[in-house]
Amino acid sequence: MLTDTKCRTAKAKDKPYKLADGKGLYLEVKPNGVKAWRYRFKLAREGAIKESVFAIGDYATAPNGETPEAAQARRAGGRLTLAEARDERAKARALVKQGINPAHNRQLERVKREQDSANTFEAVAREWVALKTWEPITKKRRLDMLTRVVFPKIGVLPVKQITPAHILDVLKTAAKKNGPSVAAEAKRTMSGVFELAVSTLRAETDPTYPVRKALPANKTQHKRPLTPDEVGQLLRDFDGHGGKFETACAFRLMWWTLCRPIEIAEARWEEFDLDAAVWRIPEGRMKMRREHAVPLSTQAVEMLRALHGVTGRHALLFPNRDDRTKAMATASFRQALLVLGWAGKFSPHATRTTGSTLLNGMGYPADWIERQLAHAEPNTVRRTYNHADYMPDRAKMMQQWADTLDAWKKSEPGKVVPLRVGVAA
């Protein structure tokens, strides 16, 4: 058997020669001074026993005081001590006993490592989002959440290597920095990504499952509709909040049209025909993936003409403060409500709930209101035959809605004017 001294002191000769250690392991000393570990083995192949040689690595001595990190780096570079070469021989012998060629196994392991490196969590997550049949805006929101909350933690890790501890760290950080709703969304999303990874043999388990109850359950609290008196107070407060002109305009447009906050924030001038008093939102920006025509009241048209003098040179009605090619963040609404003290009582999306409730109370047909809100008809048969847009009727309804909002805003607190009755349902 070899000793480290014998390996270290072996000199190069004109021709390569071997120093045997036993059980197939030997050190080959080459004329250029390189000393390479080799393992000779026999394996049945094509009905015959054939001899092959497995290259284990090069010889190296372990320097005194070598740290575990340095030793790992040295081994990764293929430089092994006598003891390490013997360990590798033992592993190779075990494979040979199973009828596996160690060289072929090494190639297979390398391919697996390359696949694992390519199958990072971020790569699988983007694939998972792309496979969803969601509307583009929903996909964008989910990717935004992943980019902010999840990818910085585990995005670069191979999906197979992610453990429940990694997931718990993501969830705790999200709950602390972003709130329970975002943490809950992150948990659902990560579990969905791992479901895809497991079904495509890129992961063995979903590490989200063991820690799924580590955080308190998120209880979604939907804001109730505002009363007419509260609507008037909110509009008065917003008019006097002293914030950005564009934010105030966006807030008014949301109330005058009852469109979703994101549809307002990303509105583009090319979508508006102010002479015809109509706003056509393309299907790519709509939740239900179909173009939505929105009638504009005289108040909305007047405000938009004034706004055009401010942001008309940009593509967006409400460009972002820092990058005018990007849309304002819907968080601007929430920030303004926070400043005004309305954050706990009202959310921007509750504008639509309030509008629907109050318009129904004004006597308008549900079909008009649902079409104004761009809601899908829940009855599939009725949806097949009902293609009515009700545009003229909705234009009258939304003009009366705008006039009513003005009246509520002008009313004294606690003395709101009665609801104006529309038409019988």
Short mmCIF file of C-alpha atoms in Angstrom, two decimals, residues 221-227 230 233-234 237 337-338 340-348 350-351 354:
data_model
loop_
_atom_site.label_atom_id
_atom_site.label_comp_id
_atom_site.label_asym_id
_atom_site.label_seq_id
_atom_site.Cartn_x
_atom_site.Cartn_y
_atom_site.Cartn_z
CA GLN A 221 -61.44 41.70 5.63
CA HIS A 222 -63.53 43.24 2.88
CA LYS A 223 -64.36 46.88 3.44
CA ARG A 224 -68.09 47.57 3.62
CA PRO A 225 -69.71 49.96 1.15
CA LEU A 226 -69.72 53.61 2.22
CA THR A 227 -72.95 55.45 2.93
CA GLU A 230 -69.44 58.98 4.05
CA GLN A 233 -67.02 63.33 3.42
CA LEU A 234 -64.38 61.26 1.65
CA ASP A 237 -61.37 65.25 2.41
CA LEU A 337 -56.07 57.61 2.27
CA LEU A 338 -53.59 56.91 5.05
CA LEU A 340 -56.41 61.49 5.42
CA GLY A 341 -57.18 58.93 8.12
CA TRP A 342 -59.33 56.74 5.88
CA ALA A 343 -56.94 53.77 5.61
CA GLY A 344 -58.80 51.58 8.10
CA LYS A 345 -62.26 52.45 6.82
CA PHE A 346 -61.93 52.42 3.05
CA SER A 347 -59.76 50.83 0.36
CA PRO A 348 -59.54 51.99 -3.28
CA ALA A 350 -64.14 49.37 -2.31
CA THR A 351 -65.10 52.25 -4.65
CA THR A 354 -69.85 51.27 -2.94
#
